[in-house]
mmCIF file of C-alpha atoms in Angstrom:
data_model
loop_
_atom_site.group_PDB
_atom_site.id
_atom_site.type_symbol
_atom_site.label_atom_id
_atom_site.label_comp_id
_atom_site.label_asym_id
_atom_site.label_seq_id
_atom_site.Cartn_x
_atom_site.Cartn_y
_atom_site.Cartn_z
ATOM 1 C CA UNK A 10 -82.609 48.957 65.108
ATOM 2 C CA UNK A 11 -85.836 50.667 65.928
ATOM 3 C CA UNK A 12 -88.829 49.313 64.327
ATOM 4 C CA UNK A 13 -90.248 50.869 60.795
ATOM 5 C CA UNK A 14 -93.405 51.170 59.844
ATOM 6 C CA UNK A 15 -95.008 52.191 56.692
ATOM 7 C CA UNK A 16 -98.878 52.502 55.922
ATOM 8 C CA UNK A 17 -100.326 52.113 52.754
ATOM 9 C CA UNK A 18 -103.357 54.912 51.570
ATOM 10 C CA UNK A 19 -105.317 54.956 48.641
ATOM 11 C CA UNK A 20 -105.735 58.147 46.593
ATOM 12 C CA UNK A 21 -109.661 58.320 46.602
ATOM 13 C CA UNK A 22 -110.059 54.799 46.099
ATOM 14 C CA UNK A 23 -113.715 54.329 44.758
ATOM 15 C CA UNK A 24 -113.032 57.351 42.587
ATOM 16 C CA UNK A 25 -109.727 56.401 41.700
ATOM 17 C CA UNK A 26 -110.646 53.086 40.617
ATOM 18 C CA UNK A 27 -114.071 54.719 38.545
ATOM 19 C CA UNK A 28 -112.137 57.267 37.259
ATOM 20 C CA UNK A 29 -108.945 54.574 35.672
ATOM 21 C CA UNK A 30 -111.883 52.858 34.015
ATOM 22 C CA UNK A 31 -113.630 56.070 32.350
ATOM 23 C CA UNK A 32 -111.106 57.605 31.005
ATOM 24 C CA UNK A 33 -113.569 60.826 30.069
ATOM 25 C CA UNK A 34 -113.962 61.119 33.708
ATOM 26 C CA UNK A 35 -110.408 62.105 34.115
ATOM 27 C CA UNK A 36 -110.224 65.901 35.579
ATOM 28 C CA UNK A 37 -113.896 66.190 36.186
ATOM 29 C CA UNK A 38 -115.482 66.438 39.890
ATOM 30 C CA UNK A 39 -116.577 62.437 40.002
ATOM 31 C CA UNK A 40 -118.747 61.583 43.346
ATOM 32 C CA UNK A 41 -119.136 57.282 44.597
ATOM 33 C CA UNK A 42 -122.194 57.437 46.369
ATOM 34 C CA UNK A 43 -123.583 54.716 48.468
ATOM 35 C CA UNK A 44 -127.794 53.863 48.656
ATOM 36 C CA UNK A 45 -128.488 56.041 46.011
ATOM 37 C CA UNK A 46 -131.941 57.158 45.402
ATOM 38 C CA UNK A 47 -133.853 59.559 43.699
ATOM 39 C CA UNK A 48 -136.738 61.942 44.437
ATOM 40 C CA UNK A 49 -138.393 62.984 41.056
ATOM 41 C CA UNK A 50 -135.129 64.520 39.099
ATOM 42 C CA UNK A 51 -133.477 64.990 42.373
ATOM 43 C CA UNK A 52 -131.159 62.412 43.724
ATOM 44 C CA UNK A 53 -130.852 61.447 46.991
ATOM 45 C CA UNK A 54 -128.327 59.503 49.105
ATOM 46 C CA UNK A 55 -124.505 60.047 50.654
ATOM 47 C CA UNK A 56 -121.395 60.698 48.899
ATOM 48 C CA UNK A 57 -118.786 57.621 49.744
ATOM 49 C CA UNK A 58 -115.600 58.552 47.798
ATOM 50 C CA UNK A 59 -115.077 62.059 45.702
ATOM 51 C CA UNK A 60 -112.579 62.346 43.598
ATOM 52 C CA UNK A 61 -110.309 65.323 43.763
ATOM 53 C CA UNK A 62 -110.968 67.719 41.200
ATOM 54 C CA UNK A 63 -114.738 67.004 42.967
ATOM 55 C CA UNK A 64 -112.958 68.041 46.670
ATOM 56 C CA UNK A 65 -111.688 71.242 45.341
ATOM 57 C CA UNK A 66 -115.709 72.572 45.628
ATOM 58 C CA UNK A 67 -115.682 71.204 49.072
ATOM 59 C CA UNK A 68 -117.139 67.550 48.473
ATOM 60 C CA UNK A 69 -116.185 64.899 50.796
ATOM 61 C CA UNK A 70 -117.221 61.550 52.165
ATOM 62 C CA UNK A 71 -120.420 61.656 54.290
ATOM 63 C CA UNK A 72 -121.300 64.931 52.674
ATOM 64 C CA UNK A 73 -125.853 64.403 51.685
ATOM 65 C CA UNK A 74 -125.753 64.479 47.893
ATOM 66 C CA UNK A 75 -128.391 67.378 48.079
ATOM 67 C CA UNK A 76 -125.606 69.550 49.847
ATOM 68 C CA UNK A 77 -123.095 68.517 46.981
ATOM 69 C CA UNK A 78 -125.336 69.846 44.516
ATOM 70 C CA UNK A 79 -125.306 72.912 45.881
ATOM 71 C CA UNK A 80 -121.619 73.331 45.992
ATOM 72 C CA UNK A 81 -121.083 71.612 42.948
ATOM 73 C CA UNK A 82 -123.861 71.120 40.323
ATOM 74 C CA UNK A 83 -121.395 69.421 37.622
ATOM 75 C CA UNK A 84 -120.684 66.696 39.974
ATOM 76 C CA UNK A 85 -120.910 63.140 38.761
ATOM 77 C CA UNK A 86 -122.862 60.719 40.546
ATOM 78 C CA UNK A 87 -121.836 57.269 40.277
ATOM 79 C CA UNK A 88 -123.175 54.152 42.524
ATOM 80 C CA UNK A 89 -120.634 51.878 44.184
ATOM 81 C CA UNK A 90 -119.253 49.030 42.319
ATOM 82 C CA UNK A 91 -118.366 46.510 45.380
ATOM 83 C CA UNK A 92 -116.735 44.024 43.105
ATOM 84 C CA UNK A 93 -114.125 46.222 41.350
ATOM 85 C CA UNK A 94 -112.640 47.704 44.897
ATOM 86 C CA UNK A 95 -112.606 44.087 46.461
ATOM 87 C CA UNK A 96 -110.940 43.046 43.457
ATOM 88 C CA UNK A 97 -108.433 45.640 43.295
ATOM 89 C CA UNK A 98 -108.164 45.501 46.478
ATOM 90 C CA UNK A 99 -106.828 42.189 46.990
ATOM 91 C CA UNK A 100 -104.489 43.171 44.066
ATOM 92 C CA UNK A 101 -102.875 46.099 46.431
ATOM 93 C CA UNK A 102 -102.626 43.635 49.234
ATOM 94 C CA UNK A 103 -100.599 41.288 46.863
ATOM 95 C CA UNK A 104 -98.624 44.256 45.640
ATOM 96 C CA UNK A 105 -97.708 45.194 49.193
ATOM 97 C CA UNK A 106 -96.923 41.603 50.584
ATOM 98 C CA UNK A 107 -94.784 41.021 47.617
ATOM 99 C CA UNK A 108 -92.297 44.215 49.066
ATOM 100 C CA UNK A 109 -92.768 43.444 52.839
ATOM 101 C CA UNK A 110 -92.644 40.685 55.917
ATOM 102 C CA UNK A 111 -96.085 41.554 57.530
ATOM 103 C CA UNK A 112 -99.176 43.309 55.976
ATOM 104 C CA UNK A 113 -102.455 44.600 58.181
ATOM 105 C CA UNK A 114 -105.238 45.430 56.033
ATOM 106 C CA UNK A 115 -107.585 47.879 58.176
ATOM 107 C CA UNK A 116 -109.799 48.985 55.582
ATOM 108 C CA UNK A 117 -110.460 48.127 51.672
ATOM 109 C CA UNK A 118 -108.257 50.790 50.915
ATOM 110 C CA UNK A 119 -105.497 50.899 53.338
ATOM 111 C CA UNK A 120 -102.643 48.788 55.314
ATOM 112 C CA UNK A 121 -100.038 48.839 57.724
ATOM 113 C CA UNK A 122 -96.785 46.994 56.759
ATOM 114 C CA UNK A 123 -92.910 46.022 58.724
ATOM 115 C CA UNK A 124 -91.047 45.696 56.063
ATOM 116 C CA UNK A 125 -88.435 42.508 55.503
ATOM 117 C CA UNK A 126 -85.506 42.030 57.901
ATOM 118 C CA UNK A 127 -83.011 43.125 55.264
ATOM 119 C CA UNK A 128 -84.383 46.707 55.378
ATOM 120 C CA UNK A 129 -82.751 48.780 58.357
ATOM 121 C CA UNK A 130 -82.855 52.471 57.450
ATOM 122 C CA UNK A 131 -85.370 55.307 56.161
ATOM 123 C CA UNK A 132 -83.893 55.450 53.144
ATOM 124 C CA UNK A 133 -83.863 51.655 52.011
ATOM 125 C CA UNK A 134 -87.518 51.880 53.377
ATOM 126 C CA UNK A 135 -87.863 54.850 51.139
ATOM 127 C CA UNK A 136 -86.788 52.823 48.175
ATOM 128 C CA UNK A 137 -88.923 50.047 48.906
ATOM 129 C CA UNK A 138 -92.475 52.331 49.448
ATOM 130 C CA UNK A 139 -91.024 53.892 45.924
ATOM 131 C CA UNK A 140 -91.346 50.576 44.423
ATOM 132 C CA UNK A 141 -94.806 49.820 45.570
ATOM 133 C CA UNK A 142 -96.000 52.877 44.911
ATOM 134 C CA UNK A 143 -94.469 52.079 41.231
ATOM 135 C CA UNK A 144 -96.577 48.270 41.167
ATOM 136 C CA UNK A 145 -99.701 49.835 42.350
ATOM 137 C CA UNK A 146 -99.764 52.463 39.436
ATOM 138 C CA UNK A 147 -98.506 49.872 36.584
ATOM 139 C CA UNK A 148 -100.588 47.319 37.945
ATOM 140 C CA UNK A 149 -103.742 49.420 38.922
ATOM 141 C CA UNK A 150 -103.494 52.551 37.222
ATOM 142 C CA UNK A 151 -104.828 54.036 40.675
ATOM 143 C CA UNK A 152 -102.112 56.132 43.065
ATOM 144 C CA UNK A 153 -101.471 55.696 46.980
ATOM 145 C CA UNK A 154 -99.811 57.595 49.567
ATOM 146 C CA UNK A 155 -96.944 56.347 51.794
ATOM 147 C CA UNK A 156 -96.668 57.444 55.608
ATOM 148 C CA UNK A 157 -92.826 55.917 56.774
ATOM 149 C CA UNK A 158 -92.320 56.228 60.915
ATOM 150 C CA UNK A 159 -91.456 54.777 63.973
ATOM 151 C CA UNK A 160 -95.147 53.834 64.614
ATOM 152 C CA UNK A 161 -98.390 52.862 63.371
ATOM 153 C CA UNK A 162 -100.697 56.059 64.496
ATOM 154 C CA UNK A 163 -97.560 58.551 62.874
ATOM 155 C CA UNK A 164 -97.021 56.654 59.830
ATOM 156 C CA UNK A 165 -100.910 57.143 59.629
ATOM 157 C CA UNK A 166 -100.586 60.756 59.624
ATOM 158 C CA UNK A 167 -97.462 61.423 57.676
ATOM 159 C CA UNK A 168 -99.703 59.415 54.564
ATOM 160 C CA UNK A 169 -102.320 61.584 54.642
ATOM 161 C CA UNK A 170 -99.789 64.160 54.663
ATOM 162 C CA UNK A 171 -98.739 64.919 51.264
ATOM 163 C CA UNK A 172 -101.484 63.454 49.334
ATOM 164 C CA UNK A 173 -102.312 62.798 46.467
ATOM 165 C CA UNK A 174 -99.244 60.586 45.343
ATOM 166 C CA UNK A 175 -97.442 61.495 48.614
ATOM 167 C CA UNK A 176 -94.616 60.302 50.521
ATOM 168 C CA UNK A 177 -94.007 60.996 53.869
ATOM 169 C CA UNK A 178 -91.009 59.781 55.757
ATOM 170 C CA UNK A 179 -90.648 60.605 59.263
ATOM 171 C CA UNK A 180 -87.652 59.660 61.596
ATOM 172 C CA UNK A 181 -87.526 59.212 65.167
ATOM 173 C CA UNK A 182 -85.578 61.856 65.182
ATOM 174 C CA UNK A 183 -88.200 63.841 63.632
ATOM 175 C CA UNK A 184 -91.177 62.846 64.963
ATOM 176 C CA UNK A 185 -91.675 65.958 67.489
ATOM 177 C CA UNK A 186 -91.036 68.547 64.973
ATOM 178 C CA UNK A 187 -93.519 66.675 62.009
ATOM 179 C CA UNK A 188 -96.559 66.360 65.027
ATOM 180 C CA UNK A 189 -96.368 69.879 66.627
ATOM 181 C CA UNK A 190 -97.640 72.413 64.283
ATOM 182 C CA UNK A 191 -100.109 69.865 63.677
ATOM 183 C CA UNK A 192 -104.161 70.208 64.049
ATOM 184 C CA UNK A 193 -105.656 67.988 66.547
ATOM 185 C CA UNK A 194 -107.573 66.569 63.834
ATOM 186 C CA UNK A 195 -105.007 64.567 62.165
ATOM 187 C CA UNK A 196 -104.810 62.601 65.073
ATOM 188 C CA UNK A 197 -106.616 58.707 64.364
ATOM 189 C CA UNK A 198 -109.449 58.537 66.508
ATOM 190 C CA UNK A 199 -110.401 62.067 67.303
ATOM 191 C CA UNK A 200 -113.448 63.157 66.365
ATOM 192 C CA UNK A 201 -116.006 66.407 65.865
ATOM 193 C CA UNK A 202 -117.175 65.852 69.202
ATOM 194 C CA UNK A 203 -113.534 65.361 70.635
ATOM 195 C CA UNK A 204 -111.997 68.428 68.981
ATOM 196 C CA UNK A 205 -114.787 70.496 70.301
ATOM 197 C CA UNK A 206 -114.133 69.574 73.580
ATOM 198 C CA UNK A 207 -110.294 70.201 73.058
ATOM 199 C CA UNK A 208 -111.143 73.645 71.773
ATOM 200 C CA UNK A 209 -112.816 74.332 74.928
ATOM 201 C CA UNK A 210 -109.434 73.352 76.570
ATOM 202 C CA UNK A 211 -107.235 75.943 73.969
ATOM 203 C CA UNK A 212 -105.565 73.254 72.430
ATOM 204 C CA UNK A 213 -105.665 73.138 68.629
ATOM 205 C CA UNK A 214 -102.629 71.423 67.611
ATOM 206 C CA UNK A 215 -100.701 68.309 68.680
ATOM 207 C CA UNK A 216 -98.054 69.915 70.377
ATOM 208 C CA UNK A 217 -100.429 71.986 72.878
ATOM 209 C CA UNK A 218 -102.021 68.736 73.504
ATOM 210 C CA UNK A 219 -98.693 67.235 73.901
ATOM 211 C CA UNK A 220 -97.619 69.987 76.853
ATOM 212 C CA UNK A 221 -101.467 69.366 78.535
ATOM 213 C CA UNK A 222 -101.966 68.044 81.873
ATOM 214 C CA UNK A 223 -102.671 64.386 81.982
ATOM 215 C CA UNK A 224 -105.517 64.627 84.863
ATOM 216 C CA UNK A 225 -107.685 67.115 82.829
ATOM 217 C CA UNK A 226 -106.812 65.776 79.599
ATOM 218 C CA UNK A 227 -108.191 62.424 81.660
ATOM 219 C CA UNK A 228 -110.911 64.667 83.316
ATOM 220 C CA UNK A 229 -112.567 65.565 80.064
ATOM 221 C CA UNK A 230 -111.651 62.436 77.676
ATOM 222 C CA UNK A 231 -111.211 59.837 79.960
ATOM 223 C CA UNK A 232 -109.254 56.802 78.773
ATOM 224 C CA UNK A 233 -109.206 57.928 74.874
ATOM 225 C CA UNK A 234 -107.854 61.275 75.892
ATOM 226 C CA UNK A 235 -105.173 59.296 77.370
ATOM 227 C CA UNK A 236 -104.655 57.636 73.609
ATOM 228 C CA UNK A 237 -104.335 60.535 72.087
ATOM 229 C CA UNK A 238 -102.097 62.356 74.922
ATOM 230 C CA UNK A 239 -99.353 59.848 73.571
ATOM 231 C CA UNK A 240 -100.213 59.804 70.236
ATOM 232 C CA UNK A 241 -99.400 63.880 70.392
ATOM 233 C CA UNK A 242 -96.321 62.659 72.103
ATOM 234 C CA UNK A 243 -95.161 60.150 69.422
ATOM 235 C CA UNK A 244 -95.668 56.927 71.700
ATOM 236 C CA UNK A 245 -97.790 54.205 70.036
ATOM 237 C CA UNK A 246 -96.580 50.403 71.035
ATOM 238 C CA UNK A 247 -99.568 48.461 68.866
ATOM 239 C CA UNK A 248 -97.824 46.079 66.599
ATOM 240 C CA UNK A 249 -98.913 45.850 62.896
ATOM 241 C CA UNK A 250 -100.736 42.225 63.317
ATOM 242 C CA UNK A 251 -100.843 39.757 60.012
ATOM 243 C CA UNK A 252 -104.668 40.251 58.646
ATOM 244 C CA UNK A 253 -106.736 37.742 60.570
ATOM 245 C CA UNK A 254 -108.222 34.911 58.702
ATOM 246 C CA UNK A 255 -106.077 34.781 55.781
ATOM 247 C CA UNK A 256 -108.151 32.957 52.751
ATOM 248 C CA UNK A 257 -105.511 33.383 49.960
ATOM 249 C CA UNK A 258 -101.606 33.819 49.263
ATOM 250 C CA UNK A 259 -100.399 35.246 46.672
ATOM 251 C CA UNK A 260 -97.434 36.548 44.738
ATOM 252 C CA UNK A 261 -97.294 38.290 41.117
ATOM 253 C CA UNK A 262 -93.994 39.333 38.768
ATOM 254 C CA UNK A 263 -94.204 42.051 36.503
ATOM 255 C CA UNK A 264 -92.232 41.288 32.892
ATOM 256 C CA UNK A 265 -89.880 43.866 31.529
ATOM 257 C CA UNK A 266 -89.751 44.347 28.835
ATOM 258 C CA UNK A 267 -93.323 42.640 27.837
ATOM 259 C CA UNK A 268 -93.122 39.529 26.822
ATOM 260 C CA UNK A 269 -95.075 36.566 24.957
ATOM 261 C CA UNK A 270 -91.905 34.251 25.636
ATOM 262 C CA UNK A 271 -93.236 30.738 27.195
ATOM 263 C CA UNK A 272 -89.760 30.200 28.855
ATOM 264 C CA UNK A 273 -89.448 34.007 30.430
ATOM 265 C CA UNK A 274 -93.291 33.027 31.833
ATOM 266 C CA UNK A 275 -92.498 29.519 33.095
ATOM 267 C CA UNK A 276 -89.333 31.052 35.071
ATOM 268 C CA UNK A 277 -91.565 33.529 36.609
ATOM 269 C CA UNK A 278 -94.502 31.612 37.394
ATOM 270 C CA UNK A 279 -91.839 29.181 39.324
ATOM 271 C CA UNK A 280 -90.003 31.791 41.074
ATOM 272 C CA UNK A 281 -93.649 33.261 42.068
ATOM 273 C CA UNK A 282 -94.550 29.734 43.376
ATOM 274 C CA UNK A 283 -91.476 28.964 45.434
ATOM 275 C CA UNK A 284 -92.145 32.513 47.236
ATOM 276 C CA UNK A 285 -95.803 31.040 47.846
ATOM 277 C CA UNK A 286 -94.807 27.833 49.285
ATOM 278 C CA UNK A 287 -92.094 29.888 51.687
ATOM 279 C CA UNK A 288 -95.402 31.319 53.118
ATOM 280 C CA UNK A 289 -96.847 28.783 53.325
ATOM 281 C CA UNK A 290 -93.996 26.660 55.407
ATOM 282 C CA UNK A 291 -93.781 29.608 57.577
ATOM 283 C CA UNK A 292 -97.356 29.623 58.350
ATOM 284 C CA UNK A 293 -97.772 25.660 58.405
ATOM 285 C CA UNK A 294 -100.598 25.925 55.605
ATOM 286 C CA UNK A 295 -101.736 23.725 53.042
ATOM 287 C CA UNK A 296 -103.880 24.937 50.314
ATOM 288 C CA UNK A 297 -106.452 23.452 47.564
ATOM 289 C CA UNK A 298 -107.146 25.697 45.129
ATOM 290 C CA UNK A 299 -104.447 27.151 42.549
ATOM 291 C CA UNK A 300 -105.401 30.394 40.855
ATOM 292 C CA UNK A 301 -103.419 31.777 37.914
ATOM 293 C CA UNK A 302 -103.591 35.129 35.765
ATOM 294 C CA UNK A 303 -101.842 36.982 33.001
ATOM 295 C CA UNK A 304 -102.160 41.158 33.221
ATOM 296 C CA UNK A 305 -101.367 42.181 28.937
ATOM 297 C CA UNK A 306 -99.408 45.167 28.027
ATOM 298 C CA UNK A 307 -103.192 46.508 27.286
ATOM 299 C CA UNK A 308 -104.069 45.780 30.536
ATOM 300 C CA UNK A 309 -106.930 43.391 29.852
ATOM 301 C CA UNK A 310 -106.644 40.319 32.324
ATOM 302 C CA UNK A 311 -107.445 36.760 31.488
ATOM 303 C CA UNK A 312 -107.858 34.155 34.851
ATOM 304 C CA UNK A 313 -108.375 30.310 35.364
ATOM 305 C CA UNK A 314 -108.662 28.606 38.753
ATOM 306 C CA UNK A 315 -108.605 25.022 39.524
ATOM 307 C CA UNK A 316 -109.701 23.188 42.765
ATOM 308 C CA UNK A 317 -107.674 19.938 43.715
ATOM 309 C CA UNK A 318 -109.091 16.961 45.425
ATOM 310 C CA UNK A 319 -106.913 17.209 48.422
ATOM 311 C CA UNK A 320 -104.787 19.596 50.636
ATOM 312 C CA UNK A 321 -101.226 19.824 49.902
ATOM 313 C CA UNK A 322 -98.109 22.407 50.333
ATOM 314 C CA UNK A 323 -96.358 20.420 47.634
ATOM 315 C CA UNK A 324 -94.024 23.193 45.987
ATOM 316 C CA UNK A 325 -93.887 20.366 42.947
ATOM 317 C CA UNK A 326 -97.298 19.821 42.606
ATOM 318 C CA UNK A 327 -97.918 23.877 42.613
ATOM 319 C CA UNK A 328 -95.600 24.903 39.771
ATOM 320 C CA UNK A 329 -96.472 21.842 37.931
ATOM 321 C CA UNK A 330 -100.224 22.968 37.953
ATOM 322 C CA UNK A 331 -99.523 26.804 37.786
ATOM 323 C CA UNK A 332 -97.307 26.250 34.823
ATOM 324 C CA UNK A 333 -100.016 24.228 32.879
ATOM 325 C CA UNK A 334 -103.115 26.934 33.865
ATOM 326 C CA UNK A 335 -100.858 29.854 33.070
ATOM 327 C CA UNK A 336 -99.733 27.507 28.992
ATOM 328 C CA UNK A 337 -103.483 27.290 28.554
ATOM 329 C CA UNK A 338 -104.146 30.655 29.480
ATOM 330 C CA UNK A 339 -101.350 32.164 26.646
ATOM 331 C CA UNK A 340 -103.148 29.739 24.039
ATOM 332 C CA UNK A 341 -105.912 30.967 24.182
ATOM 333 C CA UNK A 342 -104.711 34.727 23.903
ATOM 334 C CA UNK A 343 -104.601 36.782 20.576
ATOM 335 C CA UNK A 344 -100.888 35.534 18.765
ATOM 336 C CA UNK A 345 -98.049 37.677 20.231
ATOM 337 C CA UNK A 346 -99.953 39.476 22.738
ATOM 338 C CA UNK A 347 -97.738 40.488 25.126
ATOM 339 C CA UNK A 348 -97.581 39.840 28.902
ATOM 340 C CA UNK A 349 -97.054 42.891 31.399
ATOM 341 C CA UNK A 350 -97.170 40.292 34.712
ATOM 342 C CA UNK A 351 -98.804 37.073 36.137
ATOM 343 C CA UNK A 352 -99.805 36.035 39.409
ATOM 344 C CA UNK A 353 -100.395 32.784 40.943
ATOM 345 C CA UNK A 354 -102.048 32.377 44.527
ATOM 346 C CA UNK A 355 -103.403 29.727 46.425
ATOM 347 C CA UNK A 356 -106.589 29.470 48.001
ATOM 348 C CA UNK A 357 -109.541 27.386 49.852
ATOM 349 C CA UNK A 358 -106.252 27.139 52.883
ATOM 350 C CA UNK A 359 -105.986 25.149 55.983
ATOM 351 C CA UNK A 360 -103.403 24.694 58.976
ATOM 352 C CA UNK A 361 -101.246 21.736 58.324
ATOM 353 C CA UNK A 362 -101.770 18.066 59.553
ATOM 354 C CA UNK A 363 -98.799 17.409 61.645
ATOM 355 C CA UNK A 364 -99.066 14.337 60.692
ATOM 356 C CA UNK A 365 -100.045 14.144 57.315
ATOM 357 C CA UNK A 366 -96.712 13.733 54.672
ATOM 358 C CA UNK A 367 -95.918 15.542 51.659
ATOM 359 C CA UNK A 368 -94.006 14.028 48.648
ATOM 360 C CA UNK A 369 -90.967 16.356 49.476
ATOM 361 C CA UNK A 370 -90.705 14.437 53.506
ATOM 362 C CA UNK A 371 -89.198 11.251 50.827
ATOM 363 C CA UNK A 372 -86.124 13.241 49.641
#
């Protein structure tokens, strides 16, 4: 079975995530800008994220704020809020690993993923980018798109395809056909300066840069022209890589219906911890820090994390200690407010002692 790839794009994150928490931004032309200043009543800066209604007057990411106003004097300026998108962020990466074998966060607001062994076709990897598209927008409130190919660069390209709230699914099969009528610009990697030179050449879409000749295509781009001469051609071997320098593992179970029900939470939280410590066997990791939350039907969140005294993988010691954060946490809620999903992850992580024992080695 050929491999399958899917990557993972955020609608307009930083506007997204603004917009989900101001509701009477919804439908207006919103604008993240980053270093925002002001000269007298004029204000200064560039625009990091806009949101879509914003992109329909031509506003997009790099764009000076004083050309924005010019296209678009309604626009809303807000300033970048670092901690929401890191925290959200690590909240898609959960959502993601939960449905997959390997994630590869390259940005804040996008991954690559291989999905689990049991997945062999287009279609069950159709179902399973349905799914996480479904967690992300009960969990987050915020949409992605979904690129599904043989590789990493064409999966990138069939998500930005169909967005927002796209799905792209493109099999090998297909992969000529979806690339042709292409612009050159899709491609990852190719720039202002590289299109320009490709216009020089004639070549405005994929396929006419797929039927170039490699020495000029070498001639004029040297070794990146090269990249993107197989790109056009559907050939990409880089492997989607686990995200270096892992600091947490995580796992979360939405509740349907909602429930208050200290037994339906206990059996989650311990099915959520046994899929924690099967990470970290597989990665030979012991952790110290246990981290538990409860998302409400209102989606208000309420958190508690607890720092041990020693390293351990201990799968007893985890759902013992998850179980008791995750009681405390529903005491001190409102009386029959009801749960929409909890997490549990582990944190503060190191590579395992070879020869240190754990209390399961006795059994």
């Amino acid at each position: 079975m050929n491999t399958i790839i899917m990557h993972i794009d955020m609608d307009s994150f930083f506007a997204s995530a603004e917009v989900r928490d101001k509701p009477e931004l919804k439908d207006k032309p919103v604008v993240v800008c980053s270093k925002t200043y002001r000269v007298g009543d004029v204000p200064r800066g560039v625009i990091s994220a806009a949101s879509y209604p914003a992109r329909k007057y031509g506003l997009h990411s790099a764009m000076p704020i004083s050309e924005a106003q010019k296209l678009c004097p309604d626009a809303i300026y807000l300033p970048m809020n670092h901690a929401l998108y890191k925290q959200i962020s690590e909240n898609l990466v959960k959502i993601i690993q939960n449905h997959t074998k390997t994630v590869q966060q390259v940005s804040i607001d996008e991954a690559y993923a291989l999905l689990k062994e049991n997945v062999n076709t287009y279609d069950e990897a159709k179902e399973v980018a349905g799914k996480i598209k479904a967690d992300i927008l009960a969990a987050e409130r915020i949409t992605c798109s979904v690129g599904i190919a043989p590789n990493k660069s064409v999966a990138k390209i069939a998500s930005g395809f169909q967005k927002p709230n796209g799905m792209t699914v493109v099999s090998p099969a297909e992969v000529t056909d979806f690339l042709s009528p292409l612009p050159v610009s899709k491609i990852p990697g190719v720039g202002k300066k590289t299109q320009e030179t490709l216009d020089l050449l004639n070549i405005q879409t994929i396929g006419e840069l797929a039927k170039a000749d490699k020495r000029l295509i070498y001639e004029k781009l040297g070794n990146h022209g090269m990249v993107f001469l197989d790109i056009a051609n559907g050939i990409d071997t880089s492997a989607v890589i686990e995200t270096a320098d892992v600091k947490s593992i995580g796992r979360f179970q939405s509740l349907s219906p909602y429930t208050n029900d200290p037994a339906a939470i206990n059996m989650s939280s311990e099915s959520v911890c046994e899929e924690i410590h099967a990470i970290l066997t597989a990665k030979k990791m012991f952790f110290k820090t246990i981290s538990v939350s409860l998302r409400y039907a209102d989606f208000t969140t309420a958190a508690k994390s607890k720092s041990h005294t020693v390293h351990t993988s201990d799968i007893f010691f985890l759902k013992r200690h998850a179980s008791e954060m995750l009681e405390e946490l529903m005491a001190a809620s409102e009386k029959n407010k009801k749960i929409r999903q909890i997490s549990v992850s582990v944190s503060n992580l190191k590579k395992t002692d070879a020869a240190q024992m754990q209390l399961t080695d006795f059994f």
